[in-house]
PDB file of C-alpha atoms and ligand atoms in Angstrom:
ATOM      1  CA  MET A   1      -1.386  25.264  -6.594  1.00  0.00           C
ATOM      2  CA  PRO A   2      -0.543  21.563  -6.422  1.00  0.00           C
ATOM      3  CA  ILE A   3      -1.982  19.397  -9.187  1.00  0.00           C
ATOM      4  CA  LEU A   4      -2.178  16.452  -6.837  1.00  0.00           C
ATOM      5  CA  SER A   5      -1.852  16.417  -3.089  1.00  0.00           C
ATOM      6  CA  ILE A   6      -1.804  13.141  -1.203  1.00  0.00           C
ATOM      7  CA  ASP A   7      -2.317  13.018   2.526  1.00  0.00           C
ATOM      8  CA  ASN A   8      -1.536   9.959   4.626  1.00  0.00           C
ATOM      9  CA  LEU A   9      -2.666   7.463   2.002  1.00  0.00           C
ATOM     10  CA  ASN A  10      -2.978   3.827   3.077  1.00  0.00           C
ATOM     11  CA  LYS A  11      -3.818   0.765   1.054  1.00  0.00           C
ATOM     12  CA  ASN A  12      -3.935  -2.881   2.102  1.00  0.00           C
ATOM     13  CA  TYR A  13      -4.454  -5.951  -0.011  1.00  0.00           C
ATOM     14  CA  GLY A  14      -5.465  -8.336   2.747  1.00  0.00           C
ATOM     15  CA  ARG A  15      -2.354  -8.532   4.859  1.00  0.00           C
ATOM     16  CA  VAL A  16      -0.104  -6.784   2.363  1.00  0.00           C
ATOM     17  CA  GLN A  17       0.301  -3.125   3.242  1.00  0.00           C
ATOM     18  CA  ALA A  18       0.988  -1.626  -0.167  1.00  0.00           C
ATOM     19  CA  LEU A  19       0.928   2.019   0.986  1.00  0.00           C
ATOM     20  CA  LYS A  20       1.765   3.122   4.510  1.00  0.00           C
ATOM     21  CA  GLY A  21       0.716   6.686   5.193  1.00  0.00           C
ATOM     22  CA  VAL A  22       2.147   8.321   2.102  1.00  0.00           C
ATOM     23  CA  THR A  23       2.029  12.127   1.911  1.00  0.00           C
ATOM     24  CA  PHE A  24       3.335  14.397  -0.861  1.00  0.00           C
ATOM     25  CA  SER A  25       2.306  17.064  -3.386  1.00  0.00           C
ATOM     26  CA  VAL A  26       2.869  17.380  -7.108  1.00  0.00           C
ATOM     27  CA  PRO A  27       3.592  20.970  -8.229  1.00  0.00           C
ATOM     28  CA  LYS A  28       1.952  22.268 -11.394  1.00  0.00           C
ATOM     29  CA  GLY A  29       4.223  22.033 -14.413  1.00  0.00           C
ATOM     30  CA  SER A  30       6.525  19.417 -12.895  1.00  0.00           C
ATOM     31  CA  VAL A  31       7.585  16.059 -14.240  1.00  0.00           C
ATOM     32  CA  PHE A  32       7.011  14.147 -11.058  1.00  0.00           C
ATOM     33  CA  GLY A  33       8.629  10.735 -10.724  1.00  0.00           C
ATOM     34  CA  ILE A  34       7.311   8.120  -8.339  1.00  0.00           C
ATOM     35  CA  LEU A  35      10.435   6.057  -7.927  1.00  0.00           C
ATOM     36  CA  GLY A  36      10.803   2.739  -6.181  1.00  0.00           C
ATOM     37  CA  PRO A  37      11.721  -0.900  -6.745  1.00  0.00           C
ATOM     38  CA  ASN A  38       9.113  -3.367  -7.966  1.00  0.00           C
ATOM     39  CA  GLY A  39       6.431  -3.917  -5.355  1.00  0.00           C
ATOM     40  CA  SER A  40       6.968  -0.591  -3.603  1.00  0.00           C
ATOM     41  CA  GLY A  41       3.396   0.594  -4.256  1.00  0.00           C
ATOM     42  CA  LYS A  42       3.726   2.853  -7.312  1.00  0.00           C
ATOM     43  CA  THR A  43       0.956   1.306  -9.413  1.00  0.00           C
ATOM     44  CA  THR A  44      -1.298   1.078  -6.366  1.00  0.00           C
ATOM     45  CA  MET A  45      -0.850   4.796  -5.777  1.00  0.00           C
ATOM     46  CA  LEU A  46      -1.668   5.709  -9.385  1.00  0.00           C
ATOM     47  CA  GLY A  47      -4.641   3.327  -9.330  1.00  0.00           C
ATOM     48  CA  ILE A  48      -6.082   5.137  -6.315  1.00  0.00           C
ATOM     49  CA  ILE A  49      -5.656   8.535  -7.940  1.00  0.00           C
ATOM     50  CA  MET A  50      -7.502   7.336 -11.026  1.00  0.00           C
ATOM     51  CA  ASP A  51     -10.250   5.776  -8.871  1.00  0.00           C
ATOM     52  CA  ILE A  52      -9.537   2.237 -10.025  1.00  0.00           C
ATOM     53  CA  LEU A  53      -8.681   1.301  -6.427  1.00  0.00           C
ATOM     54  CA  LYS A  54     -10.120   2.539  -3.133  1.00  0.00           C
ATOM     55  CA  PRO A  55      -7.690   3.543  -0.372  1.00  0.00           C
ATOM     56  CA  ASN A  56      -8.089   2.139   3.160  1.00  0.00           C
ATOM     57  CA  GLY A  57      -7.228   5.481   4.634  1.00  0.00           C
ATOM     58  CA  GLY A  58      -6.072   8.969   3.803  1.00  0.00           C
ATOM     59  CA  THR A  59      -7.247  11.546   1.313  1.00  0.00           C
ATOM     60  CA  TYR A  60      -6.052  13.317  -1.802  1.00  0.00           C
ATOM     61  CA  THR A  61      -7.000  16.352  -3.840  1.00  0.00           C
ATOM     62  CA  LEU A  62      -6.803  16.985  -7.584  1.00  0.00           C
ATOM     63  CA  PHE A  63      -6.353  20.582  -8.730  1.00  0.00           C
ATOM     64  CA  ASP A  64      -6.651  21.519  -5.051  1.00  0.00           C
ATOM     65  CA  GLN A  65     -10.198  20.160  -4.765  1.00  0.00           C
ATOM     66  CA  ALA A  66     -11.904  16.954  -3.709  1.00  0.00           C
ATOM     67  CA  PRO A  67     -11.473  14.622  -6.689  1.00  0.00           C
ATOM     68  CA  ASP A  68     -14.351  13.849  -9.018  1.00  0.00           C
ATOM     69  CA  GLU A  69     -14.868  12.570 -12.540  1.00  0.00           C
ATOM     70  CA  ASN A  70     -14.726  16.041 -14.097  1.00  0.00           C
ATOM     71  CA  MET A  71     -11.252  16.546 -12.688  1.00  0.00           C
ATOM     72  CA  ARG A  72     -10.135  13.129 -13.817  1.00  0.00           C
ATOM     73  CA  ARG A  73     -11.203  14.082 -17.319  1.00  0.00           C
ATOM     74  CA  ARG A  74      -8.441  16.693 -17.214  1.00  0.00           C
ATOM     75  CA  ILE A  75      -5.928  13.871 -16.780  1.00  0.00           C
ATOM     76  CA  GLY A  76      -4.654  11.563 -19.517  1.00  0.00           C
ATOM     77  CA  THR A  77      -3.485   8.165 -18.261  1.00  0.00           C
ATOM     78  CA  PHE A  78      -2.118   4.889 -19.214  1.00  0.00           C
ATOM     79  CA  LEU A  79      -1.735   2.604 -16.272  1.00  0.00           C
ATOM     80  CA  GLU A  80      -1.169  -0.659 -18.071  1.00  0.00           C
ATOM     81  CA  THR A  81      -0.250  -1.547 -21.615  1.00  0.00           C
ATOM     82  CA  PRO A  82      -3.511  -0.537 -23.211  1.00  0.00           C
ATOM     83  CA  ASN A  83      -5.646  -2.848 -25.247  1.00  0.00           C
ATOM     84  CA  PHE A  84      -5.591  -1.793 -28.845  1.00  0.00           C
ATOM     85  CA  TYR A  85      -7.127  -3.838 -31.608  1.00  0.00           C
ATOM     86  CA  HIS A  86      -4.313  -5.638 -33.358  1.00  0.00           C
ATOM     87  CA  TYR A  87      -5.992  -5.867 -36.743  1.00  0.00           C
ATOM     88  CA  LEU A  88      -6.974  -2.179 -36.839  1.00  0.00           C
ATOM     89  CA  SER A  89      -4.857   0.795 -37.846  1.00  0.00           C
ATOM     90  CA  ALA A  90      -3.405   3.364 -35.461  1.00  0.00           C
ATOM     91  CA  GLN A  91      -5.944   5.868 -36.780  1.00  0.00           C
ATOM     92  CA  LYS A  92      -8.890   3.530 -36.199  1.00  0.00           C
ATOM     93  CA  ASN A  93      -7.643   2.588 -32.727  1.00  0.00           C
ATOM     94  CA  LEU A  94      -7.427   6.250 -31.757  1.00  0.00           C
ATOM     95  CA  GLU A  95     -10.938   6.860 -33.114  1.00  0.00           C
ATOM     96  CA  ILE A  96     -12.206   4.095 -30.854  1.00  0.00           C
ATOM     97  CA  ALA A  97     -10.214   5.438 -27.890  1.00  0.00           C
ATOM     98  CA  ALA A  98     -11.615   8.938 -28.481  1.00  0.00           C
ATOM     99  CA  ALA A  99     -15.142   7.560 -28.613  1.00  0.00           C
ATOM    100  CA  LEU A 100     -14.615   5.649 -25.344  1.00  0.00           C
ATOM    101  CA  LYS A 101     -13.132   8.655 -23.598  1.00  0.00           C
ATOM    102  CA  GLU A 102     -15.715  10.950 -25.180  1.00  0.00           C
ATOM    103  CA  ARG A 103     -12.996  13.396 -26.007  1.00  0.00           C
ATOM    104  CA  GLY A 104     -10.464  14.229 -28.673  1.00  0.00           C
ATOM    105  CA  ALA A 105     -12.151  12.831 -31.807  1.00  0.00           C
ATOM    106  CA  ASP A 106     -10.966  15.865 -33.769  1.00  0.00           C
ATOM    107  CA  ASP A 107      -7.569  15.773 -32.085  1.00  0.00           C
ATOM    108  CA  ILE A 108      -6.231  12.604 -33.732  1.00  0.00           C
ATOM    109  CA  PRO A 109      -3.953  14.210 -36.364  1.00  0.00           C
ATOM    110  CA  ARG A 110      -2.351  16.384 -33.694  1.00  0.00           C
ATOM    111  CA  VAL A 111      -1.569  13.526 -31.316  1.00  0.00           C
ATOM    112  CA  LEU A 112      -0.298  11.301 -34.140  1.00  0.00           C
ATOM    113  CA  GLU A 113       2.075  14.075 -35.135  1.00  0.00           C
ATOM    114  CA  LEU A 114       3.237  14.583 -31.530  1.00  0.00           C
ATOM    115  CA  VAL A 115       4.248  10.951 -31.132  1.00  0.00           C
ATOM    116  CA  ASN A 116       5.667  10.823 -34.636  1.00  0.00           C
ATOM    117  CA  LEU A 117       3.259   8.233 -36.031  1.00  0.00           C
ATOM    118  CA  THR A 118       1.549  10.254 -38.752  1.00  0.00           C
ATOM    119  CA  GLN A 119       3.353   8.323 -41.485  1.00  0.00           C
ATOM    120  CA  ARG A 120       2.205   5.043 -40.025  1.00  0.00           C
ATOM    121  CA  LYS A 121      -1.331   5.958 -39.066  1.00  0.00           C
ATOM    122  CA  ASP A 122      -2.890   3.550 -41.561  1.00  0.00           C
ATOM    123  CA  SER A 123      -0.718   0.586 -40.622  1.00  0.00           C
ATOM    124  CA  ARG A 124      -2.179  -2.152 -38.512  1.00  0.00           C
ATOM    125  CA  PHE A 125      -1.323  -2.055 -34.835  1.00  0.00           C
ATOM    126  CA  SER A 126       0.045  -5.609 -35.121  1.00  0.00           C
ATOM    127  CA  THR A 127       2.823  -4.380 -37.426  1.00  0.00           C
ATOM    128  CA  PHE A 128       4.100  -1.846 -34.866  1.00  0.00           C
ATOM    129  CA  SER A 129       7.295  -2.198 -32.857  1.00  0.00           C
ATOM    130  CA  LEU A 130       6.925  -2.127 -29.086  1.00  0.00           C
ATOM    131  CA  GLY A 131       8.174   1.467 -29.080  1.00  0.00           C
ATOM    132  CA  MET A 132       5.532   2.489 -31.616  1.00  0.00           C
ATOM    133  CA  LYS A 133       2.839   0.719 -29.583  1.00  0.00           C
ATOM    134  CA  GLN A 134       3.919   2.610 -26.509  1.00  0.00           C
ATOM    135  CA  ARG A 135       3.908   5.889 -28.436  1.00  0.00           C
ATOM    136  CA  LEU A 136       0.416   5.138 -29.684  1.00  0.00           C
ATOM    137  CA  ALA A 137      -0.601   4.569 -26.067  1.00  0.00           C
ATOM    138  CA  ILE A 138       0.747   7.993 -25.167  1.00  0.00           C
ATOM    139  CA  ALA A 139      -1.036   9.473 -28.191  1.00  0.00           C
ATOM    140  CA  SER A 140      -4.238   7.966 -26.853  1.00  0.00           C
ATOM    141  CA  CYS A 141      -3.829   9.626 -23.479  1.00  0.00           C
ATOM    142  CA  LEU A 142      -3.039  12.949 -25.178  1.00  0.00           C
ATOM    143  CA  LEU A 143      -6.430  12.979 -26.922  1.00  0.00           C
ATOM    144  CA  GLY A 144      -8.347  16.108 -25.994  1.00  0.00           C
ATOM    145  CA  ASP A 145      -5.155  17.776 -24.748  1.00  0.00           C
ATOM    146  CA  PRO A 146      -5.336  17.045 -20.995  1.00  0.00           C
ATOM    147  CA  GLU A 147      -3.192  19.287 -18.757  1.00  0.00           C
ATOM    148  CA  VAL A 148      -1.958  16.358 -16.697  1.00  0.00           C
ATOM    149  CA  LEU A 149      -0.576  12.991 -17.770  1.00  0.00           C
ATOM    150  CA  ILE A 150      -0.164   9.952 -15.566  1.00  0.00           C
ATOM    151  CA  LEU A 151       2.157   7.294 -16.953  1.00  0.00           C
ATOM    152  CA  ASP A 152       3.022   4.008 -15.283  1.00  0.00           C
ATOM    153  CA  GLU A 153       6.496   2.785 -16.294  1.00  0.00           C
ATOM    154  CA  PRO A 154       6.257   4.372 -19.750  1.00  0.00           C
ATOM    155  CA  THR A 155       9.525   2.899 -21.029  1.00  0.00           C
ATOM    156  CA  ASN A 156       9.102  -0.617 -19.682  1.00  0.00           C
ATOM    157  CA  GLY A 157      10.220  -3.289 -22.108  1.00  0.00           C
ATOM    158  CA  LEU A 158      11.517  -0.870 -24.736  1.00  0.00           C
ATOM    159  CA  ASP A 159      14.880  -1.005 -26.465  1.00  0.00           C
ATOM    160  CA  PRO A 160      17.296   1.934 -26.051  1.00  0.00           C
ATOM    161  CA  VAL A 161      15.941   3.763 -29.112  1.00  0.00           C
ATOM    162  CA  GLY A 162      12.351   3.337 -27.940  1.00  0.00           C
ATOM    163  CA  ILE A 163      13.322   4.528 -24.465  1.00  0.00           C
ATOM    164  CA  ALA A 164      15.029   7.630 -25.856  1.00  0.00           C
ATOM    165  CA  GLU A 165      11.960   8.463 -27.973  1.00  0.00           C
ATOM    166  CA  ILE A 166       9.581   8.257 -25.024  1.00  0.00           C
ATOM    167  CA  ARG A 167      11.866  10.319 -22.798  1.00  0.00           C
ATOM    168  CA  GLN A 168      12.195  12.942 -25.511  1.00  0.00           C
ATOM    169  CA  LEU A 169       8.417  13.054 -25.841  1.00  0.00           C
ATOM    170  CA  ILE A 170       7.964  13.506 -22.090  1.00  0.00           C
ATOM    171  CA  LYS A 171      10.425  16.393 -22.093  1.00  0.00           C
ATOM    172  CA  GLN A 172       8.626  17.979 -25.025  1.00  0.00           C
ATOM    173  CA  LEU A 173       5.263  17.714 -23.246  1.00  0.00           C
ATOM    174  CA  HIS A 174       6.832  19.221 -20.136  1.00  0.00           C
ATOM    175  CA  GLN A 175       8.055  22.181 -22.206  1.00  0.00           C
ATOM    176  CA  GLN A 176       4.497  22.672 -23.408  1.00  0.00           C
ATOM    177  CA  GLY A 177       3.493  23.160 -19.791  1.00  0.00           C
ATOM    178  CA  LYS A 178       1.959  19.765 -19.030  1.00  0.00           C
ATOM    179  CA  THR A 179       2.289  18.250 -15.609  1.00  0.00           C
ATOM    180  CA  ILE A 180       3.451  14.662 -15.879  1.00  0.00           C
ATOM    181  CA  ILE A 181       3.289  12.115 -13.096  1.00  0.00           C
ATOM    182  CA  MET A 182       5.198   8.958 -13.916  1.00  0.00           C
ATOM    183  CA  ALA A 183       6.041   5.808 -12.020  1.00  0.00           C
ATOM    184  CA  SER A 184       9.443   4.293 -12.654  1.00  0.00           C
ATOM    185  CA  HIS A 185      11.767   1.785 -11.017  1.00  0.00           C
ATOM    186  CA  LEU A 186      14.701   3.323 -12.912  1.00  0.00           C
ATOM    187  CA  LEU A 187      16.798   5.812 -10.996  1.00  0.00           C
ATOM    188  CA  ASP A 188      18.542   6.842 -14.170  1.00  0.00           C
ATOM    189  CA  GLU A 189      15.237   7.594 -15.895  1.00  0.00           C
ATOM    190  CA  VAL A 190      13.944   9.750 -13.065  1.00  0.00           C
ATOM    191  CA  GLU A 191      17.227  11.609 -12.904  1.00  0.00           C
ATOM    192  CA  LYS A 192      17.164  12.283 -16.641  1.00  0.00           C
ATOM    193  CA  VAL A 193      13.500  13.127 -17.135  1.00  0.00           C
ATOM    194  CA  CYS A 194      11.939  14.306 -13.877  1.00  0.00           C
ATOM    195  CA  THR A 195      12.038  17.629 -12.055  1.00  0.00           C
ATOM    196  CA  HIS A 196      10.624  16.195  -8.830  1.00  0.00           C
ATOM    197  CA  VAL A 197      10.593  12.791  -7.202  1.00  0.00           C
ATOM    198  CA  ALA A 198       8.917  10.826  -4.440  1.00  0.00           C
ATOM    199  CA  ILE A 199      10.819   7.697  -3.472  1.00  0.00           C
ATOM    200  CA  LEU A 200       8.806   4.741  -2.199  1.00  0.00           C
ATOM    201  CA  LYS A 201      10.180   1.765  -0.343  1.00  0.00           C
ATOM    202  CA  LYS A 202       7.756  -1.031   0.553  1.00  0.00           C
ATOM    203  CA  GLY A 203       4.855   1.406   0.691  1.00  0.00           C
ATOM    204  CA  LEU A 204       6.697   4.024   2.729  1.00  0.00           C
ATOM    205  CA  LEU A 205       7.730   7.419   1.420  1.00  0.00           C
ATOM    206  CA  VAL A 206      11.462   7.700   2.083  1.00  0.00           C
ATOM    207  CA  ALA A 207      12.173  11.013   0.355  1.00  0.00           C
ATOM    208  CA  ASN A 208      10.473  13.614  -1.801  1.00  0.00           C
ATOM    209  CA  GLY A 209      11.318  16.943  -3.372  1.00  0.00           C
ATOM    210  CA  ALA A 210      13.219  18.465  -6.283  1.00  0.00           C
ATOM    211  CA  VAL A 211      15.344  15.914  -8.143  1.00  0.00           C
ATOM    212  CA  ASN A 212      18.435  18.088  -7.975  1.00  0.00           C
ATOM    213  CA  GLU A 213      18.131  18.090  -4.199  1.00  0.00           C
ATOM    214  CA  ILE A 214      16.955  14.563  -3.494  1.00  0.00           C
ATOM    215  CA  LEU A 215      19.141  12.846  -6.067  1.00  0.00           C
ATOM    216  CA  ALA A 216      22.152  15.111  -5.834  1.00  0.00           C
ATOM    217  CA  SER A 217      25.303  13.067  -5.561  1.00  0.00           C
ATOM    218  CA  GLU A 218      27.542  13.937  -2.681  1.00  0.00           C
ATOM    219  CA  ASP A 219      31.181  13.770  -1.785  1.00  0.00           C
ATOM    220  CA  ILE A 220      31.981  12.357   1.614  1.00  0.00           C
ATOM    221  CA  VAL A 221      35.007  13.173   3.690  1.00  0.00           C
ATOM    222  CA  GLU A 222      35.671  10.598   6.388  1.00  0.00           C
ATOM    223  CA  ILE A 223      37.761  11.709   9.332  1.00  0.00           C
ATOM    224  CA  GLY A 224      38.954  10.146  12.572  1.00  0.00           C
ATOM    225  CA  ALA A 225      41.020  11.106  15.579  1.00  0.00           C
ATOM    226  CA  ALA A 226      42.018   9.557  18.881  1.00  0.00           C
ATOM    227  CA  ASP A 227      39.708  11.858  20.794  1.00  0.00           C
ATOM    228  CA  MET A 228      36.428  11.555  18.887  1.00  0.00           C
ATOM    229  CA  PRO A 229      34.281  13.742  21.195  1.00  0.00           C
ATOM    230  CA  HIS A 230      36.839  16.525  20.803  1.00  0.00           C
ATOM    231  CA  LEU A 231      36.895  16.044  17.027  1.00  0.00           C
ATOM    232  CA  LYS A 232      33.117  16.250  16.927  1.00  0.00           C
ATOM    233  CA  ALA A 233      33.092  19.458  18.918  1.00  0.00           C
ATOM    234  CA  VAL A 234      35.681  21.003  16.598  1.00  0.00           C
ATOM    235  CA  ILE A 235      33.868  19.891  13.432  1.00  0.00           C
ATOM    236  CA  ASN A 236      30.613  21.354  14.738  1.00  0.00           C
ATOM    237  CA  GLY A 237      32.339  24.709  14.521  1.00  0.00           C
ATOM    238  CA  MET A 238      33.443  24.237  10.925  1.00  0.00           C
ATOM    239  CA  ASN A 239      31.438  25.386   7.882  1.00  0.00           C
ATOM    240  CA  GLY A 240      30.965  24.161   4.351  1.00  0.00           C
ATOM    241  CA  TYR A 241      29.436  20.695   4.657  1.00  0.00           C
ATOM    242  CA  ASN A 242      25.748  19.791   4.242  1.00  0.00           C
ATOM    243  CA  SER A 243      25.473  17.205   6.956  1.00  0.00           C
ATOM    244  CA  LEU A 244      27.383  15.059   9.366  1.00  0.00           C
ATOM    245  CA  LYS A 245      27.127  11.412  10.321  1.00  0.00           C
ATOM    246  CA  GLU A 246      28.974   9.192  12.761  1.00  0.00           C
ATOM    247  CA  GLN A 247      29.804   5.791  11.354  1.00  0.00           C
ATOM    248  CA  ASP A 248      32.194   3.029  12.409  1.00  0.00           C
ATOM    249  CA  LYS A 249      33.989   5.341  14.862  1.00  0.00           C
ATOM    250  CA  MET A 250      34.534   7.875  12.099  1.00  0.00           C
ATOM    251  CA  LEU A 251      32.851  11.144  11.240  1.00  0.00           C
ATOM    252  CA  GLN A 252      31.467  11.498   7.746  1.00  0.00           C
ATOM    253  CA  LEU A 253      31.047  14.975   6.341  1.00  0.00           C
ATOM    254  CA  PHE A 254      28.762  15.289   3.328  1.00  0.00           C
ATOM    255  CA  TYR A 255      29.588  17.929   0.745  1.00  0.00           C
ATOM    256  CA  PRO A 256      28.024  19.011  -2.525  1.00  0.00           C
ATOM    257  CA  VAL A 257      30.006  17.426  -5.372  1.00  0.00           C
ATOM    258  CA  GLY A 258      33.316  19.175  -5.930  1.00  0.00           C
ATOM    259  CA  LYS A 259      33.008  21.380  -2.855  1.00  0.00           C
ATOM    260  CA  THR A 260      35.406  19.497  -0.649  1.00  0.00           C
ATOM    261  CA  ASP A 261      38.802  20.749   0.409  1.00  0.00           C
ATOM    262  CA  VAL A 262      40.538  18.064   2.442  1.00  0.00           C
ATOM    263  CA  GLU A 263      43.582  20.202   3.046  1.00  0.00           C
ATOM    264  CA  ALA A 264      41.443  22.932   4.616  1.00  0.00           C
ATOM    265  CA  ILE A 265      39.718  20.363   6.831  1.00  0.00           C
ATOM    266  CA  ASN A 266      43.059  18.996   7.954  1.00  0.00           C
ATOM    267  CA  LYS A 267      44.389  22.482   8.724  1.00  0.00           C
ATOM    268  CA  PHE A 268      41.218  23.461  10.565  1.00  0.00           C
ATOM    269  CA  CYS A 269      41.419  20.383  12.793  1.00  0.00           C
ATOM    270  CA  PHE A 270      45.124  20.845  13.493  1.00  0.00           C
ATOM    271  CA  SER A 271      44.749  24.513  14.385  1.00  0.00           C
ATOM    272  CA  ASN A 272      42.025  23.447  16.841  1.00  0.00           C
ATOM    273  CA  GLY A 273      44.263  20.945  18.585  1.00  0.00           C
ATOM    274  CA  ILE A 274      43.245  17.797  16.689  1.00  0.00           C
ATOM    275  CA  VAL A 275      45.656  15.512  14.877  1.00  0.00           C
ATOM    276  CA  LEU A 276      43.673  13.446  12.413  1.00  0.00           C
ATOM    277  CA  THR A 277      44.429   9.742  12.319  1.00  0.00           C
ATOM    278  CA  HIS A 278      42.225   9.283   9.295  1.00  0.00           C
ATOM    279  CA  LEU A 279      41.240  11.558   6.399  1.00  0.00           C
ATOM    280  CA  GLN A 280      39.685  10.173   3.251  1.00  0.00           C
ATOM    281  CA  LEU A 281      37.612  11.561   0.402  1.00  0.00           C
ATOM    282  CA  LYS A 282      34.957   9.178  -0.873  1.00  0.00           C
ATOM    283  CA  LYS A 283      32.702   9.732  -3.844  1.00  0.00           C
ATOM    284  CA  LYS A 284      29.169   8.592  -3.342  1.00  0.00           C
ATOM    285  CA  SER A 285      27.387   7.618  -6.486  1.00  0.00           C
ATOM    286  CA  LEU A 286      23.743   8.210  -7.114  1.00  0.00           C
ATOM    287  CA  GLU A 287      23.232   4.467  -7.220  1.00  0.00           C
ATOM    288  CA  ALA A 288      24.751   4.131  -3.768  1.00  0.00           C
ATOM    289  CA  LYS A 289      22.436   6.794  -2.459  1.00  0.00           C
ATOM    290  CA  PHE A 290      19.357   5.213  -4.016  1.00  0.00           C
ATOM    291  CA  PHE A 291      20.421   1.822  -2.696  1.00  0.00           C
ATOM    292  CA  GLU A 292      20.793   3.270   0.764  1.00  0.00           C
ATOM    293  CA  LEU A 293      17.357   4.876   0.556  1.00  0.00           C
ATOM    294  CA  THR A 294      15.547   1.806  -0.724  1.00  0.00           C
ATOM    295  CA  ASN A 295      17.398  -1.130   0.817  1.00  0.00           C
TER     296      ASN A 295
HETATM  297  P1  LIG B 301       4.869  -1.321  -7.936  1.00  0.00           P
HETATM  298  O1  LIG B 301       3.966  -0.719  -8.951  1.00  0.00           O
HETATM  299  O2  LIG B 301       5.741  -0.343  -7.222  1.00  0.00           O
HETATM  300  O3  LIG B 301       5.665  -2.470  -8.486  1.00  0.00           O
HETATM  301  P2  LIG B 301       2.420  -2.350  -6.727  1.00  0.00           P
HETATM  302  O4  LIG B 301       1.599  -1.175  -6.356  1.00  0.00           O
HETATM  303  O5  LIG B 301       2.077  -3.074  -7.974  1.00  0.00           O
HETATM  304  O6  LIG B 301       3.963  -1.921  -6.735  1.00  0.00           O
HETATM  305  O7  LIG B 301       2.414  -3.394  -5.540  1.00  0.00           O
HETATM  306  C1  LIG B 301       2.640  -3.025  -4.195  1.00  0.00           C
HETATM  307  C2  LIG B 301       2.450  -4.245  -3.306  1.00  0.00           C
HETATM  308  O8  LIG B 301       1.086  -4.642  -3.322  1.00  0.00           O
HETATM  309  C3  LIG B 301       3.240  -5.472  -3.744  1.00  0.00           C
HETATM  310  O9  LIG B 301       3.638  -6.155  -2.582  1.00  0.00           O
HETATM  311  C4  LIG B 301       2.244  -6.265  -4.529  1.00  0.00           C
HETATM  312  O10 LIG B 301       2.554  -7.641  -4.489  1.00  0.00           O
HETATM  313  C5  LIG B 301       0.954  -5.982  -3.789  1.00  0.00           C
HETATM  314  N1  LIG B 301      -0.223  -6.025  -4.673  1.00  0.00           N
HETATM  315  C6  LIG B 301      -0.447  -5.247  -5.762  1.00  0.00           C
HETATM  316  N2  LIG B 301      -1.645  -5.527  -6.324  1.00  0.00           N
HETATM  317  C7  LIG B 301      -2.193  -6.515  -5.575  1.00  0.00           C
HETATM  318  C8  LIG B 301      -3.433  -7.225  -5.629  1.00  0.00           C
HETATM  319  N3  LIG B 301      -4.338  -6.962  -6.564  1.00  0.00           N
HETATM  320  N4  LIG B 301      -3.648  -8.152  -4.675  1.00  0.00           N
HETATM  321  C9  LIG B 301      -2.733  -8.405  -3.708  1.00  0.00           C
HETATM  322  N5  LIG B 301      -1.560  -7.761  -3.593  1.00  0.00           N
HETATM  323  C10 LIG B 301      -1.284  -6.829  -4.503  1.00  0.00           C
HETATM  324 MG1  LIG B 302       3.876  -1.046 -11.011  1.00  0.00          MG
END
């Protein structure tokens, strides 16, 4: 059962088309990254799911049903840096948050422990580092133990230690069986933390699926010969590569990392009457792939 299923979602702000027919599903128990550069529509998408924004078209389901407030109560969110009271303690701020959400008043010690703020629960919010503030925000959305968390750029603005702490926390929550939907503009973050990803580019979905499939790096073997149609015909009869592309009068063969054997390719071509004029192994980095997808 998908936790969230989005079908052909559209959103315009006047002339700006922030989402253009986006469709994907979030499997239960996944850490689902919504990845895209700034302005690609991530926050808009999360805002629609949490009913802060209305879509101009399309539908979505939560827990496989038409969304309503009861279902949204099963989701913990922070969509922006939340407004805590600076002069109040972490404890007091969480008490207020629990009262506002009408859930989790008796859950405060547990969530403080989870985000490692028990020791500092009586300190004023204003004395917290940015990382601690962010952890308190996550504690707030964990109140009442929701099964799903929606986080918008949870590591934004943090230093490396703060980033590592939040990522560790997300992994821990995943291990406890939570489904986590998080927006991020950081490829590296999604690769490290997420099990699934949907990549947005200017409001369009350009890829979605398991991270190890979508963000797998590839090795590319580039080959050329005088008679390109013949080469193509021969290569069509060869196994082992994932896909094939023609570029700049060359053929590019895409292989899983480490699965290339240029010597075997060369031999195969020669034994089929082709003398290669060009044979080159190129490594394609994840960054290059992301850049290609989003630029
Ligand atoms: P992201 O979260 O990926 O950075 P957003 O969803 O915030 O992207 O924005 C998507 C697009 O919609 C951007 O072009 C942005 O400028 C535009 N946009 C977002 N919010 C508004 C708004 N309230 N009014 C007008 N345009 C907006
Ligand atoms: Mg955003």
